[in-house]
mmCIF file with all atom_site columns, C-alpha atoms in Angstrom:
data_model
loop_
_atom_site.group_PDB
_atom_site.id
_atom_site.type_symbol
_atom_site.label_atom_id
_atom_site.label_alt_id
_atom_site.label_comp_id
_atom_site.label_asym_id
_atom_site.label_entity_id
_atom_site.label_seq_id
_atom_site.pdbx_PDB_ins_code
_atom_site.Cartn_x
_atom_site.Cartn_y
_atom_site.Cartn_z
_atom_site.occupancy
_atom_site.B_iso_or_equiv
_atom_site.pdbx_formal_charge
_atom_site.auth_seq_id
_atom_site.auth_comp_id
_atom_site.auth_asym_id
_atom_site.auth_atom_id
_atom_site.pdbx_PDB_model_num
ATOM 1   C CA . UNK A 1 1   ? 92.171  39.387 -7.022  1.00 50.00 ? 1   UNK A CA 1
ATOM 2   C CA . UNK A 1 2   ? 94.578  42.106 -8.297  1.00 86.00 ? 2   UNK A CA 1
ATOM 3   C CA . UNK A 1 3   ? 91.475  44.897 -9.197  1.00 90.00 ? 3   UNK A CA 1
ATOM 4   C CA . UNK A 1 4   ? 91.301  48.149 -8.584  1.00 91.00 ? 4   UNK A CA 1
ATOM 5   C CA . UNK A 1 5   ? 88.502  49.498 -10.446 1.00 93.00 ? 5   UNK A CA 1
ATOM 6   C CA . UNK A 1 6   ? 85.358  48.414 -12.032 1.00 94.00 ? 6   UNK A CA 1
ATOM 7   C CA . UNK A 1 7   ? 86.380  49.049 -15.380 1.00 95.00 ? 7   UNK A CA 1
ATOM 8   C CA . UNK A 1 8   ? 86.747  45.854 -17.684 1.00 97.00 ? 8   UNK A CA 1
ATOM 9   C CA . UNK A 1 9   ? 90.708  46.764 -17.756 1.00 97.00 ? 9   UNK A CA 1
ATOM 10  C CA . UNK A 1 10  ? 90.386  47.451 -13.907 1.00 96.00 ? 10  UNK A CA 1
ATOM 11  C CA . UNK A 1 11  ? 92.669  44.369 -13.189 1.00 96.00 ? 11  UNK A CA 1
ATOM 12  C CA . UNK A 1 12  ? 95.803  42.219 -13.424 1.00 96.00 ? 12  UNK A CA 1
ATOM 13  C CA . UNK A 1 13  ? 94.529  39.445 -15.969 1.00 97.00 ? 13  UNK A CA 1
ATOM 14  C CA . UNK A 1 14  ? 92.754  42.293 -18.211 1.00 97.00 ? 14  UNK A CA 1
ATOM 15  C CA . UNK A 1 15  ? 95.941  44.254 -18.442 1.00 95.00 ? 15  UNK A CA 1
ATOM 16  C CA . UNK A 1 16  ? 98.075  41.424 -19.042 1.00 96.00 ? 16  UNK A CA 1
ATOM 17  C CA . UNK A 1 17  ? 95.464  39.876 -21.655 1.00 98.00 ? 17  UNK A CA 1
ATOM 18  C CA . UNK A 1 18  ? 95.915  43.325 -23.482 1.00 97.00 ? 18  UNK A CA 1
ATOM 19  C CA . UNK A 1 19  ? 99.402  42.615 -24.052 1.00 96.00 ? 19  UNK A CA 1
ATOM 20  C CA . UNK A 1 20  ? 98.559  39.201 -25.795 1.00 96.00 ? 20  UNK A CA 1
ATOM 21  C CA . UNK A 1 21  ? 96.219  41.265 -27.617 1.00 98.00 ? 21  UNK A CA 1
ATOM 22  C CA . UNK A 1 22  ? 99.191  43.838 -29.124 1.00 97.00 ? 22  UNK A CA 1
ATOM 23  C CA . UNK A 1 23  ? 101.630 40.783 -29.971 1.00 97.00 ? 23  UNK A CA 1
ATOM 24  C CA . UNK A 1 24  ? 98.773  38.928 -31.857 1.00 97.00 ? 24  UNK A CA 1
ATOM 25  C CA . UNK A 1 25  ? 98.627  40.701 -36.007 1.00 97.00 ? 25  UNK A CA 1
ATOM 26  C CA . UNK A 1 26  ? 96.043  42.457 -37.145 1.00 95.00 ? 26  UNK A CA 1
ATOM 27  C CA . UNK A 1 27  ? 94.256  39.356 -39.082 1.00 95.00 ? 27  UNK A CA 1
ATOM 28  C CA . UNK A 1 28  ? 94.854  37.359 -35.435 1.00 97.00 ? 28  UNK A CA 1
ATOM 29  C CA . UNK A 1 29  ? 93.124  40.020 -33.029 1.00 97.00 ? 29  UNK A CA 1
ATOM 30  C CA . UNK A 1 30  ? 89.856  38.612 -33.642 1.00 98.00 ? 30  UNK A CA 1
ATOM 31  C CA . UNK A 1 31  ? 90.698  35.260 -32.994 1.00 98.00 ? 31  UNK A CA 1
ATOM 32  C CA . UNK A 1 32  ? 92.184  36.015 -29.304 1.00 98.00 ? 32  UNK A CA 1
ATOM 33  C CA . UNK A 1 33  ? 88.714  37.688 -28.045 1.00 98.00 ? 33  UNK A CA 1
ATOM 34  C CA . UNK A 1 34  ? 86.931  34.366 -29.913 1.00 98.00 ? 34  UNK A CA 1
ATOM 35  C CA . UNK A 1 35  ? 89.067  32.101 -27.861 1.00 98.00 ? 35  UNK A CA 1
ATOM 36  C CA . UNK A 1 36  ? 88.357  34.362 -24.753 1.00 98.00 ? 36  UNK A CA 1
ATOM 37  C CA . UNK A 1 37  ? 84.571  34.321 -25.227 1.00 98.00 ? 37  UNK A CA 1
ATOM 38  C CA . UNK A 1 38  ? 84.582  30.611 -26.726 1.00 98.00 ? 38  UNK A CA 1
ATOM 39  C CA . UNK A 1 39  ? 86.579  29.921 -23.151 1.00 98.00 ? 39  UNK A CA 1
ATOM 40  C CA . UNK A 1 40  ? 84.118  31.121 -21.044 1.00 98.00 ? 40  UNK A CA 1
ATOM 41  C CA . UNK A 1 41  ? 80.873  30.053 -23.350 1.00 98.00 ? 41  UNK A CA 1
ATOM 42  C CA . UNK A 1 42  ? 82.621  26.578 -23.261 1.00 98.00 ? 42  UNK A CA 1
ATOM 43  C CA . UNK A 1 43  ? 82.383  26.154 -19.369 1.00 98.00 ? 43  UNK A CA 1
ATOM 44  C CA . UNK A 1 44  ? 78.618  25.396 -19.256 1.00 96.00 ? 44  UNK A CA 1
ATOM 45  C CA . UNK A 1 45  ? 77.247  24.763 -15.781 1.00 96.00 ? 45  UNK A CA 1
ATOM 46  C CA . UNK A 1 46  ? 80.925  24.400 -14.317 1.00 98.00 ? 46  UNK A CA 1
ATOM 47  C CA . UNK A 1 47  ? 82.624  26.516 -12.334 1.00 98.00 ? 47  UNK A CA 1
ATOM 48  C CA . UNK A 1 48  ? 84.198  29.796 -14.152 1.00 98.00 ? 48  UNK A CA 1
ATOM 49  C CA . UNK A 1 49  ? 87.238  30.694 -13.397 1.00 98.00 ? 49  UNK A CA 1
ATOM 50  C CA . UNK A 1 50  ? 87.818  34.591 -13.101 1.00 97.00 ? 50  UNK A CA 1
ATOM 51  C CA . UNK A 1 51  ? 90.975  35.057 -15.247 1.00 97.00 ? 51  UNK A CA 1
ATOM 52  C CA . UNK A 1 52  ? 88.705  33.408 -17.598 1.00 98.00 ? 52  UNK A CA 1
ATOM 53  C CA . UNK A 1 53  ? 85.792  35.982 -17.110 1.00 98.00 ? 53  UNK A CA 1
ATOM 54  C CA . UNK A 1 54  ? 88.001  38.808 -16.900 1.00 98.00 ? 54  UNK A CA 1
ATOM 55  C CA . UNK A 1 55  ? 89.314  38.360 -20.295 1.00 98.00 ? 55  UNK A CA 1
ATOM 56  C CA . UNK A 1 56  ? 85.935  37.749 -22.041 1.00 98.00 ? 56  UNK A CA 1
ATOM 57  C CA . UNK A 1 57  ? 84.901  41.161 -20.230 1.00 98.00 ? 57  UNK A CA 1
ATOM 58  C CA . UNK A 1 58  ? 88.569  42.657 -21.684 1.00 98.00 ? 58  UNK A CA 1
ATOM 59  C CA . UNK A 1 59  ? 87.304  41.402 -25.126 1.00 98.00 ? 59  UNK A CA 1
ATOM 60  C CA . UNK A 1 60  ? 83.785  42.550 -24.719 1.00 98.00 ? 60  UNK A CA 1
ATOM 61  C CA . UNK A 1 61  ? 84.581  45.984 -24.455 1.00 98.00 ? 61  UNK A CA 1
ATOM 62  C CA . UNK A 1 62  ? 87.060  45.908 -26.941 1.00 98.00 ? 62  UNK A CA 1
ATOM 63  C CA . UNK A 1 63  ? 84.158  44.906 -29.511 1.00 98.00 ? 63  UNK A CA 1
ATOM 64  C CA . UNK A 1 64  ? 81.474  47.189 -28.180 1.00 98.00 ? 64  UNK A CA 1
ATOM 65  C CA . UNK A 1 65  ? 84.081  50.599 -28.600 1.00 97.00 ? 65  UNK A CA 1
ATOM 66  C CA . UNK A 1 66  ? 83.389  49.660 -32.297 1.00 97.00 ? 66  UNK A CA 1
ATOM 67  C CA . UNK A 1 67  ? 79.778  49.763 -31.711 1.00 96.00 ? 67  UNK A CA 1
ATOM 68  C CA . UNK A 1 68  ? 77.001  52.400 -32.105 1.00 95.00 ? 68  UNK A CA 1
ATOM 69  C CA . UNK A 1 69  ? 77.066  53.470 -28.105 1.00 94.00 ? 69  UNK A CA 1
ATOM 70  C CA . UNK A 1 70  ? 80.007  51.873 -27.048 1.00 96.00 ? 70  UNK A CA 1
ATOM 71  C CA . UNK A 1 71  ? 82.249  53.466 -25.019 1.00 95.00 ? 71  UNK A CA 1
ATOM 72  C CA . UNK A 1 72  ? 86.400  53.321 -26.723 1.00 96.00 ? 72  UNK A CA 1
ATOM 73  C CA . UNK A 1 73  ? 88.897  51.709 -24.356 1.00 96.00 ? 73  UNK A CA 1
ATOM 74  C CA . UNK A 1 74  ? 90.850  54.645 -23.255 1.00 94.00 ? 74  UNK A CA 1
ATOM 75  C CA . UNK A 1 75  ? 92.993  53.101 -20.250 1.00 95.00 ? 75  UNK A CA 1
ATOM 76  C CA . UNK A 1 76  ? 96.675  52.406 -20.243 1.00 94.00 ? 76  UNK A CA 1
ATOM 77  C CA . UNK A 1 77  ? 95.432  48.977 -19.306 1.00 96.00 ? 77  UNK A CA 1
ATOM 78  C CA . UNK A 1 78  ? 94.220  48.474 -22.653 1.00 97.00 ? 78  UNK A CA 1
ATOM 79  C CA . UNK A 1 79  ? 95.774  47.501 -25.944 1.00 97.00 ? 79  UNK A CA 1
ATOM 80  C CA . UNK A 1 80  ? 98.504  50.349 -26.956 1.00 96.00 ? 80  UNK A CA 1
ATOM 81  C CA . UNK A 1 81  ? 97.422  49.245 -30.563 1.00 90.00 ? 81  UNK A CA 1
ATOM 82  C CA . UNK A 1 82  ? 94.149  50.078 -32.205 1.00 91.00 ? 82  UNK A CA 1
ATOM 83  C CA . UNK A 1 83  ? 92.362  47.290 -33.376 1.00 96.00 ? 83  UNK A CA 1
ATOM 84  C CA . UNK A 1 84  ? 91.120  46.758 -36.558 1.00 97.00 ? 84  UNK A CA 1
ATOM 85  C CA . UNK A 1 85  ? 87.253  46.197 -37.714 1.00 97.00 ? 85  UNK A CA 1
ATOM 86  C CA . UNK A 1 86  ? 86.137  43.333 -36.105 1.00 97.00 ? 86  UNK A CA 1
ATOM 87  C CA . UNK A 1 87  ? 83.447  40.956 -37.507 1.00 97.00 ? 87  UNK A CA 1
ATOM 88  C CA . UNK A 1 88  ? 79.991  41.553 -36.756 1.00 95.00 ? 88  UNK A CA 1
ATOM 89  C CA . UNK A 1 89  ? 79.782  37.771 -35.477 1.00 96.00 ? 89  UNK A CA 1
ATOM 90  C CA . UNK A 1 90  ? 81.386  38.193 -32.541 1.00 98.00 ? 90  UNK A CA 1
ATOM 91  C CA . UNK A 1 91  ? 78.757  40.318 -30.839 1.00 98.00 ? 91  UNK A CA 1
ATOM 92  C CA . UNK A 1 92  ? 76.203  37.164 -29.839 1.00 98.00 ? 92  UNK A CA 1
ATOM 93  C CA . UNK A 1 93  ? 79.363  34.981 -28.589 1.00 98.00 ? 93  UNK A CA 1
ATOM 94  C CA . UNK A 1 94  ? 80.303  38.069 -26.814 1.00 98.00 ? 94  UNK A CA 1
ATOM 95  C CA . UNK A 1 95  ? 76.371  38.637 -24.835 1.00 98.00 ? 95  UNK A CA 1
ATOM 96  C CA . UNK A 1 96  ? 76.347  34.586 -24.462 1.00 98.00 ? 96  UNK A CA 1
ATOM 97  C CA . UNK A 1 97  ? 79.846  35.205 -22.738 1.00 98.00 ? 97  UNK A CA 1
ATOM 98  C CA . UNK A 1 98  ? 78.623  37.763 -20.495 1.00 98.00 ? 98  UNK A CA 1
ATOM 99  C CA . UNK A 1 99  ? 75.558  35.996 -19.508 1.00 98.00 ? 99  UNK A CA 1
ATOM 100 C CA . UNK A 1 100 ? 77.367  33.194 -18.380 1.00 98.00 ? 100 UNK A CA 1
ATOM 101 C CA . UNK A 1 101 ? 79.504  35.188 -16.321 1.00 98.00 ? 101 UNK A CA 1
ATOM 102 C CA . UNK A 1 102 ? 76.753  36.756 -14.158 1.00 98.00 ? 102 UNK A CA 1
ATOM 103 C CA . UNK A 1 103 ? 75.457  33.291 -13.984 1.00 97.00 ? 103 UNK A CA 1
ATOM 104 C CA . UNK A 1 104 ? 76.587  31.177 -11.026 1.00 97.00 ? 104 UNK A CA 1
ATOM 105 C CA . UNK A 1 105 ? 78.845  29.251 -10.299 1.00 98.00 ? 105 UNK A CA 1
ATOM 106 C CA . UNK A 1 106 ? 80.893  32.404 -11.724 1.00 98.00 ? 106 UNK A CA 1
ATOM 107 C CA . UNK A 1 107 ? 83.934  32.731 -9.557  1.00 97.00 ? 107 UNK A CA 1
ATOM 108 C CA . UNK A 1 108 ? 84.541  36.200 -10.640 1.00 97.00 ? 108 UNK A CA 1
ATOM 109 C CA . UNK A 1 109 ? 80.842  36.947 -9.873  1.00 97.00 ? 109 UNK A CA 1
ATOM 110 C CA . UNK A 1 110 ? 80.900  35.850 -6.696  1.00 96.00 ? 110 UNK A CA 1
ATOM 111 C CA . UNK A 1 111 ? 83.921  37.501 -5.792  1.00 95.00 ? 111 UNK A CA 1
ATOM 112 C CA . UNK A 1 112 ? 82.447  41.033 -6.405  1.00 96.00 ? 112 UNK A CA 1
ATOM 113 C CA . UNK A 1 113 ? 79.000  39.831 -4.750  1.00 94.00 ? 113 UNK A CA 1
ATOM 114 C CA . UNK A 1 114 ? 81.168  39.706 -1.649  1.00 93.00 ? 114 UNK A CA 1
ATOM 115 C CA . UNK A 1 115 ? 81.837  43.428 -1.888  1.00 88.00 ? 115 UNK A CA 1
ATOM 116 C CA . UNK A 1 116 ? 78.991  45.051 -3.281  1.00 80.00 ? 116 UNK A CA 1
ATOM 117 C CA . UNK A 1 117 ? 79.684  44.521 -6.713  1.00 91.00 ? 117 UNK A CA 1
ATOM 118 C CA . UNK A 1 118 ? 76.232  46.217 -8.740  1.00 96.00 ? 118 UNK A CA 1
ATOM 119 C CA . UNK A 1 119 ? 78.402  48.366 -9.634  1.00 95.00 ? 119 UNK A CA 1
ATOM 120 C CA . UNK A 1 120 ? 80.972  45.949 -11.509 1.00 97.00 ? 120 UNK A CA 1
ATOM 121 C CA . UNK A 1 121 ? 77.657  44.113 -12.125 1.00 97.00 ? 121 UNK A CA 1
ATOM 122 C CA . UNK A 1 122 ? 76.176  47.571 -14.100 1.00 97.00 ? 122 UNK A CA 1
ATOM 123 C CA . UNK A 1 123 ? 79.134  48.050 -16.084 1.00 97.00 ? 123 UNK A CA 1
ATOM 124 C CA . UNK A 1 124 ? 78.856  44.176 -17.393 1.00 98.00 ? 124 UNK A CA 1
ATOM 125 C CA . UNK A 1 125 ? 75.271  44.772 -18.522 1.00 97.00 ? 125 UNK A CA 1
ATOM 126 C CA . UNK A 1 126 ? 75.820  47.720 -19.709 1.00 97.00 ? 126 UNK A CA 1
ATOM 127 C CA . UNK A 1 127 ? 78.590  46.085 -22.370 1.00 98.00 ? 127 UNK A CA 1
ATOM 128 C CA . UNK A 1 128 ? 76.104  43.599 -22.875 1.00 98.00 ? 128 UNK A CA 1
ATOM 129 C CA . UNK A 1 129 ? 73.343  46.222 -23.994 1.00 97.00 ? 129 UNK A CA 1
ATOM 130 C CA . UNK A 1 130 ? 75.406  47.849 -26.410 1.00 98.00 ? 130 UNK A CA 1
ATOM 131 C CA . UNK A 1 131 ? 76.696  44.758 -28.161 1.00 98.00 ? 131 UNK A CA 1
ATOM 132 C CA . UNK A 1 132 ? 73.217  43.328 -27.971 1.00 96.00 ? 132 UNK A CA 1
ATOM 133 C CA . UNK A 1 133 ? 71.458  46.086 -29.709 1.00 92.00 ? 133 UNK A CA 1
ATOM 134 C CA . UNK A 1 134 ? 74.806  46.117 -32.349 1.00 59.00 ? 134 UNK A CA 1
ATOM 135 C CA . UNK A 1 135 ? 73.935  43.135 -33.129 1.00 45.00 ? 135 UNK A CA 1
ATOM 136 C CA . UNK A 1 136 ? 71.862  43.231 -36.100 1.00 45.00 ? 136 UNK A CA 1
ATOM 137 C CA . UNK A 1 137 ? 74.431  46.348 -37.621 1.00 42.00 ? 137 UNK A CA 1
ATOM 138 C CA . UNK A 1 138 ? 77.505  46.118 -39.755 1.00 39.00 ? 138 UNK A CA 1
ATOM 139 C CA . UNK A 1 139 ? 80.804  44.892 -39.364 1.00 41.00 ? 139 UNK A CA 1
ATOM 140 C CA . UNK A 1 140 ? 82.374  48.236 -38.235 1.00 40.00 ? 140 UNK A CA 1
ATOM 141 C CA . UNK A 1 141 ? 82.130  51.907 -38.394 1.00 39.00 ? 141 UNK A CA 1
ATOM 142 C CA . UNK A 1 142 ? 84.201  52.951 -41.532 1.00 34.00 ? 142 UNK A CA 1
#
């Protein structure tokens, strides 16, 4: 697992997953953190893979900075581009995507219960909060 940090851009797959974020146009952005949430959603009770979860986490924060309480990705990890308003109706795939990744089997999960990871674990619900209580606001912050 090439982490280093907590943070949702903390890792290799994150920071490379920005990148695919940058070449994709403005119209397309929302459509790569669909696919990542729709990815992970899509597992069910199988086993999720972590470059799976790591890029629906990548994509979760990247919605919530748009949100009333969310925090704006400030990392070099993260996309050099700002993104533009994204649609409102990403926020529940984006909590049903981080549920499932605290849910076992969650590969990605299970790697940071091996080393402590309520920490990691805080900063996923914590995403989750703020695009749960989002959920019933606008599109984006004009």
């Amino acid at each position: 697992m090439g982490t280093w940090d907590i943070g949702p851009f903390d890792n290799d797959t994150a920071a490379d997953f920005s990148y695919r974020v940058d070449e994709a146009s403005a119209e397309k952005k929302a459509e790569v953190l669909r696919t990542a949430f729709r990815e992970v959603i899509e597992t069910g009770d199988d086993y999720l893979d972590a470059d799976l979860a790591d890029e629906a986490i990548a994509s979760a924060a990247l919605l919530a900075a748009q949100c009333p309480g969310g925090e704006p990705v400030t990392t070099s990890y993260g996309p050099k581009d700002p993104l533009p308003p994204l649609p409102a109706e990403l926020r529940p795939q984006a909590v049903t995507a981080l549920d499932r990744i605290l849910t076992e089997p969650s590969e990605l999960l299970e790697l940071w219960e091996e080393s402590d990871g309520e920490q990691w674990k805080a900063v996923v619900r914590k995403l989750r909060a703020v695009l749960d209580g989002a959920d019933t606001g606008s599109a984006s912050g004009s």
